[in-house]
XYZ file of C-alpha atoms in Angstrom:
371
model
C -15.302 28.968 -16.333
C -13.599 25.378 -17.366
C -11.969 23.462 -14.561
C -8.200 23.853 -14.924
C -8.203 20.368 -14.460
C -10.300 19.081 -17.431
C -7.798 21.334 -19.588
C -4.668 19.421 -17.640
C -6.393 16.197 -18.756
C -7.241 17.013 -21.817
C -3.571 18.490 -22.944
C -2.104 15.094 -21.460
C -4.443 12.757 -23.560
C -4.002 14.832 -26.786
C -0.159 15.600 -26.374
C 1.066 12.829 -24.212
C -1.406 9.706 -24.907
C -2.625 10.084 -28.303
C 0.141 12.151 -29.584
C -1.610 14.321 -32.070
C -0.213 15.758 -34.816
C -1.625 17.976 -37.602
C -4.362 16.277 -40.108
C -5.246 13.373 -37.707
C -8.568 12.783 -37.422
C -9.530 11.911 -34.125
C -12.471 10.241 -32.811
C -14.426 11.145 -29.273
C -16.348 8.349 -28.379
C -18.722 10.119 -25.055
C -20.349 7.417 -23.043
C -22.911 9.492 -20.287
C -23.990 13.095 -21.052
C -21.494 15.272 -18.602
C -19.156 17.323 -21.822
C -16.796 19.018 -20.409
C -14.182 16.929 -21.030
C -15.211 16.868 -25.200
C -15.178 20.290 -25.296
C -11.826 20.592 -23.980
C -10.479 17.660 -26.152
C -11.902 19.281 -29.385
C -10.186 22.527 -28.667
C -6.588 20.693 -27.941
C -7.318 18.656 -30.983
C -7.639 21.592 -32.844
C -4.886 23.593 -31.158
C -2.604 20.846 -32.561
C -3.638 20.665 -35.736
C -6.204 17.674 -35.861
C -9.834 16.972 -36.617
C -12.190 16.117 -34.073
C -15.045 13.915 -34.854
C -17.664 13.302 -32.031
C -19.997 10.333 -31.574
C -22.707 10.113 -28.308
C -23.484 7.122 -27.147
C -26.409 6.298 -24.675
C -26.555 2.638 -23.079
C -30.633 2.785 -22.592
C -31.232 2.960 -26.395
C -28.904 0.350 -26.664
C -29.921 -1.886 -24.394
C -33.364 -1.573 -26.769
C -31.565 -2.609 -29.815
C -30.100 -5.246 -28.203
C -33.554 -6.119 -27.435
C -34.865 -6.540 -31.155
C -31.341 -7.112 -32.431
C -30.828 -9.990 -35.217
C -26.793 -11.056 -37.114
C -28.208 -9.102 -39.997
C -28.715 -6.132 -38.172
C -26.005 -6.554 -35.862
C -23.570 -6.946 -39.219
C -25.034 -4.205 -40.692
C -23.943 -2.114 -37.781
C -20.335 -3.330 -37.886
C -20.028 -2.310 -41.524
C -21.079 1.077 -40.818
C -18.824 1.412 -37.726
C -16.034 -0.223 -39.167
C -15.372 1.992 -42.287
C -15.780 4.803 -40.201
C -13.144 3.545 -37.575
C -10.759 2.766 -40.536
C -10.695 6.491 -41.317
C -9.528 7.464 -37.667
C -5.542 8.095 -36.916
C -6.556 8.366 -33.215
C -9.613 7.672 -30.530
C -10.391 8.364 -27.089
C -13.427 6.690 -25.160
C -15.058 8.876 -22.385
C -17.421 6.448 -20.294
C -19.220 8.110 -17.572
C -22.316 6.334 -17.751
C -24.860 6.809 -14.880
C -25.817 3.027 -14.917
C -23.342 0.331 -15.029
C -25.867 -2.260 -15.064
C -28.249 -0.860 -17.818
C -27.617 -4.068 -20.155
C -27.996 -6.569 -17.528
C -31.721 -7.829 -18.570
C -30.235 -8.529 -22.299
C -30.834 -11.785 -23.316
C -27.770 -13.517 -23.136
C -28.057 -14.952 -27.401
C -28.387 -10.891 -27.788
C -25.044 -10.291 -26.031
C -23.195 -12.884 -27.987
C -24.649 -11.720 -31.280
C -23.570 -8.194 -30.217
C -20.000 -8.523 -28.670
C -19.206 -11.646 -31.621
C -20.465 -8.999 -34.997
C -20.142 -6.114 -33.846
C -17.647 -4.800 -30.583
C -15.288 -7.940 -31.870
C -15.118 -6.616 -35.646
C -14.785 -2.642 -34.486
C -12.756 -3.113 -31.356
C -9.973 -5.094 -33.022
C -9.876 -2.208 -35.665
C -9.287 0.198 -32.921
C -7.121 -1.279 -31.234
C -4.967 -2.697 -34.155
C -4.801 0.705 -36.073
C -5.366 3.725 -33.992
C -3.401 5.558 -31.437
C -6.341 5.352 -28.535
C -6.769 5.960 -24.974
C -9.712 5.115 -22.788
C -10.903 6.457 -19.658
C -13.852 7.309 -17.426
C -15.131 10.504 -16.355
C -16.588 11.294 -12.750
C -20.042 11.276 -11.985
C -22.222 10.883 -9.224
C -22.655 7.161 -9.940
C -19.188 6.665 -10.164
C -18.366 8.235 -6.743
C -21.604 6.158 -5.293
C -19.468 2.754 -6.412
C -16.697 4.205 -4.685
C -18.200 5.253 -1.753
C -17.433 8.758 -1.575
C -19.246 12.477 -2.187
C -19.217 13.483 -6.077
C -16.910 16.379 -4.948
C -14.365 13.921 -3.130
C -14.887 11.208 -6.105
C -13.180 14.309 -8.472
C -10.425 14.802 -6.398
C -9.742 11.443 -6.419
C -9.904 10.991 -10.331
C -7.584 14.312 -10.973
C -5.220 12.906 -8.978
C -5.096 9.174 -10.453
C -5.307 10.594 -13.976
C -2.591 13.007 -13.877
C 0.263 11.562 -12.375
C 3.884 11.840 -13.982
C 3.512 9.188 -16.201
C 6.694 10.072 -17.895
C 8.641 8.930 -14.537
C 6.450 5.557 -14.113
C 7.690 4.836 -18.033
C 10.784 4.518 -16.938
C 9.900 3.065 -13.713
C 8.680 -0.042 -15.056
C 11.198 -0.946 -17.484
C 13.033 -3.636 -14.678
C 9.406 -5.261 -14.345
C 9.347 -5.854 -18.203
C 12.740 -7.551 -18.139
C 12.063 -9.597 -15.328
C 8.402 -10.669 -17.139
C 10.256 -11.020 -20.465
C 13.096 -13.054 -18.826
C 10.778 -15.461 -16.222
C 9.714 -19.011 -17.794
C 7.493 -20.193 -14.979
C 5.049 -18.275 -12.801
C 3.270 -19.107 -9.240
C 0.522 -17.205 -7.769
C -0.827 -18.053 -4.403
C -2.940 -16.601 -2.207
C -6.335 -17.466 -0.200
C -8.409 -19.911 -2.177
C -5.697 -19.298 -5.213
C -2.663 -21.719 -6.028
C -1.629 -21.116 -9.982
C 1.122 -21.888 -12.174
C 1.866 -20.854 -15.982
C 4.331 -20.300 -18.647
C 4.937 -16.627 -19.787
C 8.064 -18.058 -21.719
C 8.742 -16.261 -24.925
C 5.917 -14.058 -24.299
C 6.739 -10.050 -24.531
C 5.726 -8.000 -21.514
C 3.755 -4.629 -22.258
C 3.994 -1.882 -20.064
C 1.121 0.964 -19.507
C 1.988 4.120 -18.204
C -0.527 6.656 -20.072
C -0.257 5.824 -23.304
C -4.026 3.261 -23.843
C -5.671 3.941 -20.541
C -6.181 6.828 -18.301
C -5.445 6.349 -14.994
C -2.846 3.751 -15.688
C 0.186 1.730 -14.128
C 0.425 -2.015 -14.862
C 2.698 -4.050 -17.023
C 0.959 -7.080 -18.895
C 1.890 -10.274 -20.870
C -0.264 -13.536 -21.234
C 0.353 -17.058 -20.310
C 1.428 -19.887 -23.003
C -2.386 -20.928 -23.608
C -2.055 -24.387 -22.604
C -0.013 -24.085 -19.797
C -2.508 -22.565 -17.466
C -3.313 -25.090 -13.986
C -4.712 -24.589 -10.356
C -7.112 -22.579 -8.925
C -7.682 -18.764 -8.752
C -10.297 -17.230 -6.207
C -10.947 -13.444 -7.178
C -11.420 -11.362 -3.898
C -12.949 -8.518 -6.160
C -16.282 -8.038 -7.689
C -16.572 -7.482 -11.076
C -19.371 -6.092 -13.412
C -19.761 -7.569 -17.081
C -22.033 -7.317 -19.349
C -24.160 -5.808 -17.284
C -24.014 -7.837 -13.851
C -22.044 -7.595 -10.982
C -20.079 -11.293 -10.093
C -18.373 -12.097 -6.412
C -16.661 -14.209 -5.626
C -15.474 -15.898 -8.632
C -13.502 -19.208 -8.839
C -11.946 -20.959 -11.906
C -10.724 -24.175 -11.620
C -7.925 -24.381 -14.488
C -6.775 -27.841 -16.230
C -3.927 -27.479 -19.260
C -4.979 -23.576 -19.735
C -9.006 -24.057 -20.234
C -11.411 -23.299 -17.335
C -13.008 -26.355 -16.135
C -15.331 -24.986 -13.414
C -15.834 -21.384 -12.631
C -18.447 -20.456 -9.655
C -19.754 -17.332 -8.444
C -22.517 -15.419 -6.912
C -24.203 -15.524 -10.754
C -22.768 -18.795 -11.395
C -25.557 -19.510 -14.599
C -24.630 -16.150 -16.285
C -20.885 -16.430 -15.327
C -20.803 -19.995 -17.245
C -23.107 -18.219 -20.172
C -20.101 -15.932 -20.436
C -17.298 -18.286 -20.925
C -19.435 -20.580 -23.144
C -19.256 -17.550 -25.435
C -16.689 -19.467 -27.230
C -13.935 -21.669 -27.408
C -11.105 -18.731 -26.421
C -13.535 -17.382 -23.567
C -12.213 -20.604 -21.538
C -8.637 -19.690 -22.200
C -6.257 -16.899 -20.608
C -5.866 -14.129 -22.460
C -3.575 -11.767 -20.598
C -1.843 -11.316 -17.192
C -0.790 -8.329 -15.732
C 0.357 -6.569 -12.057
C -1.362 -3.100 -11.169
C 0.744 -0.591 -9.962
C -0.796 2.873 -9.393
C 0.153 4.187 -6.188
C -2.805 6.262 -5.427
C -5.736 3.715 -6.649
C -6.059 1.536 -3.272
C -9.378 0.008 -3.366
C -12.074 -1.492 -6.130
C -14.860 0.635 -7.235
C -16.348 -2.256 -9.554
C -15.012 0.197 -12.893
C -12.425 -2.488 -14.592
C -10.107 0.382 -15.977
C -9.505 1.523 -12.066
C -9.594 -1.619 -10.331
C -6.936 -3.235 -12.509
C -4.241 -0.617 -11.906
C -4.548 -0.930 -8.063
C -1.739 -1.068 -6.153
C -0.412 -4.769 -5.263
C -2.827 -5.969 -7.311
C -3.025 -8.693 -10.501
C -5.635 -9.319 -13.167
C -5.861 -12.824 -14.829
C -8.215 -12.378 -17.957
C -11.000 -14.409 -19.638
C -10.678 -14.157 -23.204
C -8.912 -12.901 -26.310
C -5.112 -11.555 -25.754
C -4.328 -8.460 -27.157
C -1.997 -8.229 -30.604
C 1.224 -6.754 -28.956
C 0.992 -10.083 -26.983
C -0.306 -12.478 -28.696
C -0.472 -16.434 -27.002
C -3.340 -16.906 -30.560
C -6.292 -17.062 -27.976
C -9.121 -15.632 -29.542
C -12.516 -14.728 -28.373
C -15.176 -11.917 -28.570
C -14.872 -11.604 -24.737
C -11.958 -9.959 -22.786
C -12.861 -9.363 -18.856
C -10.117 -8.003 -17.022
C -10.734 -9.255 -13.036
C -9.131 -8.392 -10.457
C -7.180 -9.992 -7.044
C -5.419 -7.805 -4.629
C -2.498 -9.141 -2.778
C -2.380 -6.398 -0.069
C -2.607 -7.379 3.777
C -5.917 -5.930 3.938
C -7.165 -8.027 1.315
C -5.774 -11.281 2.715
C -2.018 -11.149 1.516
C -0.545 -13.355 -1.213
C 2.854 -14.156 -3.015
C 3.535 -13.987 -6.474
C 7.132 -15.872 -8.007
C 8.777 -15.814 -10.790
C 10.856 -19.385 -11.428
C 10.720 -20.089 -7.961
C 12.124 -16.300 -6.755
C 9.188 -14.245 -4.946
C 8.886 -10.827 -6.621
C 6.054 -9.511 -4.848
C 4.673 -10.438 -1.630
C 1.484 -9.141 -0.069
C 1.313 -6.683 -2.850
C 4.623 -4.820 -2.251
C 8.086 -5.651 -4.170
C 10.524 -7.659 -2.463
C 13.135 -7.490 -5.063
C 15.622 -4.684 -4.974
C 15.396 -3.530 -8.643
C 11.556 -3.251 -8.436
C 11.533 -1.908 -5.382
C 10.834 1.426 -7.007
C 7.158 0.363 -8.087
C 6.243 0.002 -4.091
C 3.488 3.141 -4.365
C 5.856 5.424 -1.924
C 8.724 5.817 -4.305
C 6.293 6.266 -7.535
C 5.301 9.200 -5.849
C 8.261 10.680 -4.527
């Protein structure tokens, strides 16, 4: 007998998230080998009317492409994907792999020739032109990251991944108009002093919609504008390797140093190209049940009193024209337990040690999201 969860979760992503509607054709990208989850989305898909298209993915036999992989091959890949993706009205990733680390011996020339022809040329076409939503699905590895048993890990997840989402839509609307109103931002915090522009930038919010769990509003800096320091007091795992303790030293909007426990492989990164230097987004987490970092991106950035300030290309809804073939969402947390910090907008602090001091966003502070 299905979970009665699964079915909850799969109803909200076809109904809610993806909004499918009859003749879509849908795409279910699965990322691990645990099911359940497809099986339920093919039978909503079909309830409402769409066309489910699967497509398994395994990250050991692509790690061995990777291995032998060449711009001719790599291209020829991106073709193939490509036209397929342009056929899709809708996708949803499901990535429960059992090893986050599985591409973390790939040459680094492989991983540029792989995320520069081929995730750059299909991920912009999925993003641009479908209705998606990504999220994990729990596994034992994933509840090892987090420190829990699988059976607690799964409690956790339902919990993160269903919440009214309708209510934190309308939640978040003051947050946008304060983002989309602000010129100048200040960020400081242990080992972090920043300032930007988000002037004339729009302010996104994300409340179920892209990513699954969610809660976060984003925008991106004027790409020049960018100075000071920022010390990360989360690890993050890219490409295949876990960082700690990363610092970028910012001049005019470019990175000019960046350190880290991988410092080599952290530098190969941003000397992807040109945009990798730049910022590409910025954006305060929100979810009031996600407390702590599990080292899985699309958790970590929606923690509560949290920020991400991201390496890379900026999405199309906000656009500051940086453009790269990376995008790595990391994360600081501005709670008490994580060492405080204070985030203004021109010269008025919004947020301080994670919570809202402002009485019109007061009703993001996680107790009144879940009331």
């Amino acid at each position: 007998m299905r979970d009665p969860r699964v079915t909850e979760l799969a109803r909200l992503l076809v109904r809610y998230s993806m909004e499918v509607t009859s003749g879509d054709k849908v795409m279910i990208d699965l990322f691990g080998e645990r099911d359940e989850l497809v099986r339920a989305l093919i039978d909503e898909i079909g309830q409402a009317g769409g066309q489910p298209v699967v497509q398994v993915n395994n990250d050991a036999l692509l790690r061995r492409q990777l291995l032998v992989a060449t711009e001719e091959h790599m291209d020829f890949l991106a073709r193939h994907d490509l036209d397929r993706m342009k056929e899709m009205d809708c996708y949803v990733a499901i990535r429960g792999q059992e090893n986050i680390n599985e591409l973390a011996d790939v040459p680094a020339d492989k991983m540029k020739l792989y995320t520069e022809r081929y995730s750059r040329v299909v991920h912009n076409e999925r993003v641009n032109n479908t209705r998606w939503v990504v999220l994990r699905y729990p596994n034992p590895s994933m509840a090892q990251l987090a420190g829990t048993s699988t059976e607690a890990f799964e409690d956790f997840f339902y919990q993160v991944c269903t919440v009214d989402y309708q209510r934190m839509d309308r939640a978040l609307d003051p947050l946008v108009k304060r983002m989309e109103e602000a010129e100048e931002v200040r960020i400081t915090g242990p080992g972090t002093d920043l300032t930007f522009s988000i002037k004339g930038m729009p302010a996104i919010k994300c409340a179920g919609k892209a990513n699954i769990p969610d809660g976060e509003v984003f925008t991106a800096p004027v790409r020049q504008s960018v100075n000071g320091v920022i010390t990360y007091n989360t690890a993050s795992v890219y490409q295949g390797t876990t960082f700690e303790k990363i610092r970028f030293e910012f001049e005019d909007g470019k990175i000019v140093k960046a350190t880290a426990n991988e410092t080599e492989k952290l530098n190969q990164i941003l000397d992807t190209d040109e945009g990798a230097r730049y910022i590409g987004e910025f954006s305060l987490g929100i979810n009031p049940d996600i407390h702590h970092p599990m080292l899985d991106t699309l958790f970590d950035e929606k923690i509560n009193g949290s920020f991400h300030f991201t390496p890379g290309r900026a999405y199309a809804e906000c656009d500051n024209g940086n453009q790269s073939a990376i995008h790595w969402d990391i994360v600081n947390i501005q709670r008490p337990d994580y060492g405080g910090g204070e985030i203004y907008f021109d010269g008025e602090r919004i947020r301080k040690d994670g919570r809202f001091t402002v009485s019109d966003l007061e009703p993001l502070n996680p107790e009144n999201l879940r009331a």
